[in-house]
Short mmCIF file of C-alpha atoms in Angstrom, two decimals:
data_model
loop_
_atom_site.label_atom_id
_atom_site.label_comp_id
_atom_site.label_asym_id
_atom_site.label_seq_id
_atom_site.Cartn_x
_atom_site.Cartn_y
_atom_site.Cartn_z
CA PHE J 1 100.49 176.65 98.87
CA THR J 2 98.45 179.81 99.37
CA ILE J 3 95.50 178.31 97.48
CA PHE J 4 95.76 175.20 99.67
CA LEU J 5 95.53 177.30 102.83
CA LEU J 6 92.54 179.25 101.53
CA ASN J 7 90.70 176.03 100.76
CA SER J 8 91.78 174.01 103.76
CA GLY J 9 88.52 174.76 105.58
CA THR J 10 90.26 175.73 108.81
CA PRO J 11 87.98 178.20 110.61
CA PRO J 12 89.52 181.39 111.98
CA GLU J 13 90.29 181.61 115.68
CA THR J 14 87.36 182.75 117.78
CA PHE J 15 87.70 185.14 120.71
CA ARG J 16 87.47 182.10 122.99
CA ASP J 17 90.25 180.32 121.07
CA LYS J 18 92.54 183.32 121.39
CA GLN J 19 91.94 183.57 125.12
CA LYS J 20 92.67 179.87 125.54
CA ASN J 21 96.19 180.48 124.30
CA TYR J 22 96.87 181.66 127.86
CA THR J 23 97.61 179.07 130.55
CA ARG J 24 95.41 180.61 133.24
CA VAL J 25 92.44 180.83 130.91
CA ARG J 26 92.82 177.14 130.05
CA GLU J 27 92.97 176.42 133.78
CA ALA J 28 89.79 178.45 134.30
CA TYR J 29 87.94 176.44 131.66
CA ALA J 30 89.24 173.16 133.04
CA ASN J 31 88.02 174.06 136.53
CA LYS J 32 84.82 176.01 135.87
CA GLU J 33 83.39 175.29 132.42
CA LYS J 34 81.05 172.54 133.65
CA VAL J 35 79.62 174.81 136.35
CA PHE J 36 79.26 177.63 133.84
CA THR J 37 77.44 175.53 131.22
CA LYS J 38 75.11 174.00 133.83
CA THR J 39 74.19 177.43 135.18
CA LEU J 40 73.29 178.65 131.71
CA ALA J 41 71.36 175.48 130.94
CA ASP J 42 69.38 175.82 134.18
CA HIS J 43 68.24 179.25 133.00
CA GLY J 44 67.60 178.31 129.37
CA ILE J 45 70.49 180.37 128.03
CA SER J 46 72.82 179.30 125.21
CA ARG J 47 76.50 180.14 125.40
CA ASP J 48 76.40 180.87 121.66
CA SER J 49 74.01 183.79 122.19
CA LEU J 50 75.06 184.87 125.68
CA GLN J 51 74.71 188.52 126.73
CA ILE J 52 75.60 189.65 130.25
CA TYR J 53 75.18 192.67 132.53
CA LEU J 54 77.01 193.12 135.84
CA ARG J 55 76.07 194.91 139.04
CA ALA J 56 78.36 195.31 142.06
CA PHE J 57 77.32 196.34 145.57
CA LYS J 58 79.94 197.61 147.99
CA THR J 59 78.09 197.24 151.30
CA GLU J 60 76.69 193.79 150.50
CA LYS J 61 80.07 192.80 148.99
CA LYS J 62 78.77 190.98 145.95
CA VAL J 63 78.89 191.02 142.16
CA GLU J 64 75.76 189.97 140.29
CA VAL J 65 75.79 188.39 136.84
CA TRP J 66 72.63 188.91 134.82
CA ALA J 67 72.33 187.07 131.52
CA LYS J 68 70.07 186.48 128.55
CA ASN J 69 70.03 185.08 125.04
CA THR J 70 70.51 187.65 122.29
CA CYS J 71 66.89 187.14 121.24
CA ASP J 72 65.49 187.54 124.78
CA SER J 73 63.98 190.84 125.86
CA THR J 74 64.97 190.70 129.55
CA PHE J 75 67.88 189.61 131.72
CA THR J 76 67.85 186.95 134.45
CA LEU J 77 70.03 186.78 137.54
CA VAL J 78 72.18 183.68 137.05
CA LYS J 79 75.06 184.10 139.51
CA GLU J 80 76.25 186.06 142.54
CA PHE J 81 79.93 186.21 143.41
CA PRO J 82 80.87 187.29 146.92
CA ILE J 83 83.50 190.02 147.13
CA CYS J 84 86.42 188.88 149.24
CA GLU J 85 87.96 192.32 149.76
CA ILE J 86 87.03 195.85 148.76
CA SER J 87 88.89 198.95 149.96
CA GLY J 88 87.68 202.43 150.81
CA GLU J 89 84.15 203.39 151.79
CA ILE J 90 80.87 204.18 150.07
CA GLY J 91 81.09 207.03 147.61
CA PRO J 92 82.77 207.61 144.24
CA LYS J 93 86.46 207.61 143.44
CA ARG J 94 87.65 211.16 142.84
CA ARG J 95 91.43 210.99 142.90
CA SER J 96 94.41 208.65 142.75
CA TYR J 97 95.64 206.91 145.89
CA ASP J 98 92.35 207.36 147.76
CA LEU J 99 91.85 203.56 147.81
CA GLN J 100 88.28 204.10 146.67
CA VAL J 101 86.44 201.63 144.46
CA PRO J 102 84.55 203.74 141.88
CA GLU J 103 80.79 204.07 141.83
CA GLY J 104 78.73 204.74 138.74
CA PHE J 105 78.25 203.42 135.23
CA TYR J 106 81.15 201.60 133.60
CA ARG J 107 82.06 198.84 131.18
CA ILE J 108 84.68 196.11 131.09
CA ASN J 109 87.33 197.28 128.63
CA GLU J 110 90.09 194.69 129.04
CA LEU J 111 90.52 191.06 130.03
CA ASN J 112 93.94 190.42 131.51
CA PRO J 113 94.88 186.70 131.41
CA TYR J 114 98.27 187.19 133.11
CA SER J 115 97.34 189.52 135.95
CA LYS J 116 99.33 189.98 139.13
CA TYR J 117 96.11 188.78 140.78
CA TYR J 118 95.67 185.65 138.65
CA LEU J 119 93.00 186.91 136.21
CA SER J 120 91.51 190.39 136.04
CA MET J 121 88.95 192.46 134.19
CA ARG J 122 89.61 196.15 133.82
CA ILE J 123 86.86 198.69 134.48
CA ASN J 124 86.94 201.82 132.33
CA TYR J 125 87.53 204.22 135.21
CA PRO J 126 87.70 207.19 134.90
CA ASN J 127 84.49 207.50 132.90
CA ALA J 128 83.21 210.80 131.52
CA SER J 129 81.59 211.75 134.83
CA ASP J 130 84.71 210.97 136.88
CA SER J 131 86.82 213.08 134.53
CA ILE J 132 84.58 216.07 135.22
CA ARG J 133 84.06 215.61 138.95
CA GLY J 134 87.42 214.16 139.96
CA VAL J 135 90.76 215.87 140.59
CA ARG J 136 92.04 216.63 137.11
CA GLY J 137 95.45 215.19 136.42
CA HIS J 138 95.20 213.00 139.51
CA LEU J 139 92.26 210.72 138.77
CA GLY J 140 94.10 207.40 138.95
CA ASN J 141 93.32 204.40 136.77
CA LEU J 142 93.90 200.64 136.55
CA ILE J 143 90.77 199.60 138.44
CA TYR J 144 89.98 195.91 138.12
CA ILE J 145 87.82 193.05 139.27
CA HIS J 146 90.44 190.42 140.01
CA GLY J 147 91.47 187.31 141.90
CA ASN J 148 93.29 187.09 145.23
CA CYS J 149 91.83 188.75 148.33
CA GLU J 150 93.44 192.18 148.64
CA SER J 151 92.27 195.54 147.36
CA SER J 152 93.66 199.02 146.85
CA GLY J 153 90.75 200.41 144.86
CA CYS J 154 89.80 197.18 143.08
CA ILE J 155 87.20 194.46 143.63
CA ALA J 156 88.86 191.19 144.72
CA ILE J 157 86.79 188.00 144.49
CA THR J 158 89.48 185.27 144.94
CA ASP J 159 91.19 183.19 142.26
CA GLU J 160 88.46 180.54 142.24
CA LYS J 161 85.65 183.03 141.66
CA ILE J 162 87.48 185.09 139.05
CA LYS J 163 87.95 181.93 136.95
CA GLU J 164 84.20 181.57 136.53
CA LEU J 165 83.46 185.28 136.06
CA PHE J 166 86.23 185.48 133.48
CA ILE J 167 84.55 182.70 131.49
CA TYR J 168 81.25 184.60 131.50
CA CYS J 169 83.00 187.60 129.96
CA ILE J 170 84.90 185.54 127.38
CA GLU J 171 81.76 183.73 126.30
CA ALA J 172 79.74 186.94 126.04
CA TYR J 173 82.38 188.51 123.82
CA ASN J 174 82.65 185.28 121.87
CA SER J 175 78.91 185.35 121.13
CA GLY J 176 79.17 188.89 119.78
CA GLN J 177 78.54 191.21 122.72
CA LYS J 178 80.39 194.48 122.12
CA ASP J 179 80.28 196.06 125.58
CA ILE J 180 79.89 194.42 128.98
CA ASN J 181 78.37 197.08 131.20
CA ILE J 182 78.75 197.17 134.96
CA ALA J 183 76.99 199.45 137.44
CA ILE J 184 78.74 199.86 140.79
CA PHE J 185 76.52 200.87 143.72
CA PRO J 186 77.30 201.95 147.31
CA THR J 187 74.63 199.50 148.48
CA GLN J 188 71.40 198.00 147.23
CA LEU J 189 69.43 201.18 146.65
CA THR J 190 66.10 200.15 148.09
CA ASP J 191 63.90 203.06 149.14
CA LEU J 192 64.90 202.51 152.77
CA ASN J 193 68.65 202.36 152.08
CA TYR J 194 68.46 205.35 149.77
CA ALA J 195 66.63 207.40 152.39
CA ARG J 196 69.27 206.52 154.98
CA LEU J 197 72.10 207.50 152.64
CA THR J 198 70.60 210.81 151.60
CA LYS J 199 69.95 211.71 155.23
CA ALA J 200 73.42 210.71 156.43
CA TYR J 201 75.21 212.51 153.57
CA SER J 202 72.77 215.36 152.97
CA LYS J 203 75.58 217.95 152.82
CA ASN J 204 77.66 216.02 150.28
CA LYS J 205 76.21 217.19 146.96
CA ASP J 206 78.61 215.07 144.92
CA LYS J 207 77.54 211.81 146.52
CA ILE J 208 73.85 212.72 146.64
CA SER J 209 73.87 213.63 142.95
CA LEU J 210 75.55 210.39 141.89
CA TRP J 211 73.36 208.25 144.12
CA ALA J 212 70.22 209.86 142.68
CA ASP J 213 71.27 208.73 139.20
CA LEU J 214 72.22 205.27 140.48
CA LYS J 215 68.89 205.02 142.30
CA LYS J 216 67.01 205.69 139.07
CA SER J 217 69.07 203.03 137.30
CA TYR J 218 68.55 200.57 140.16
CA ASP J 219 64.77 201.01 140.16
CA LEU J 220 64.43 200.89 136.38
CA PHE J 221 66.46 197.71 136.07
CA ASN J 222 64.68 195.98 138.94
CA ARG J 223 61.35 196.79 137.32
CA LYS J 224 62.16 196.12 133.66
CA LYS J 225 65.12 193.70 133.88
CA VAL J 226 66.71 195.68 131.05
CA PRO J 227 69.82 197.83 131.65
CA PRO J 228 68.88 201.49 131.21
CA THR J 229 70.65 203.67 128.71
CA VAL J 230 72.98 206.18 130.35
CA LYS J 231 74.10 209.46 128.82
CA PHE J 232 76.92 211.42 130.46
CA LEU J 233 76.07 215.10 130.80
CA PRO J 234 78.47 218.08 130.77
CA ASP J 235 78.13 218.70 134.52
CA GLY J 236 79.08 215.12 135.41
CA THR J 237 75.53 213.93 136.05
CA HIS J 238 73.72 211.30 133.98
CA GLU J 239 70.58 211.03 131.92
CA VAL J 240 69.17 207.61 132.77
CA ASN J 241 66.38 206.23 130.59
#
């Protein structure tokens, strides 16, 4: 019997297969897979070699999906999802219960197919910088991009939008991507916006320091269309290259 199983030719479950064991994930594919595959096809990207990078902008209330084939050298903007609700104000999250959405450099570290808010993707807050600059022992956690349209520190994009974004993440993992990075910005850090922020918050060294690192990342990515490498430094700042 064991020999029969070993020679039956049944391929092992893929990451996609495992996710489709959940009802809401199957619903997401039923509703959004055609849109997803057409979007990739329109940009010459194969789902079997999909790599993605995410950027979120608080003021503009949107999440960008940038994508490429594994063999491509640069990313292309393929989708923008409007944010339905986002709590707090511009600036980083530094403690629990402040209702702030974090700002900085993160990655998606969990897909939750049975979320209270339909589907959700956990952001790895607190990162190394937050742990240094936040209130130790009271940093908070459980920050997500999720469905529905209410926020207490998370990014809510409605059930319909989260279905499609969830598929992008599943397919990227399924094609071998190890980490899905996301940069969260206070606003689009054009030179004009950045000048306004630094003037308005000139006395807030914490915000100014973080925004300087985010500005460098923003400019580098817009110029190169390649996510910069980010190293977390002992003082909570970042080395962005």
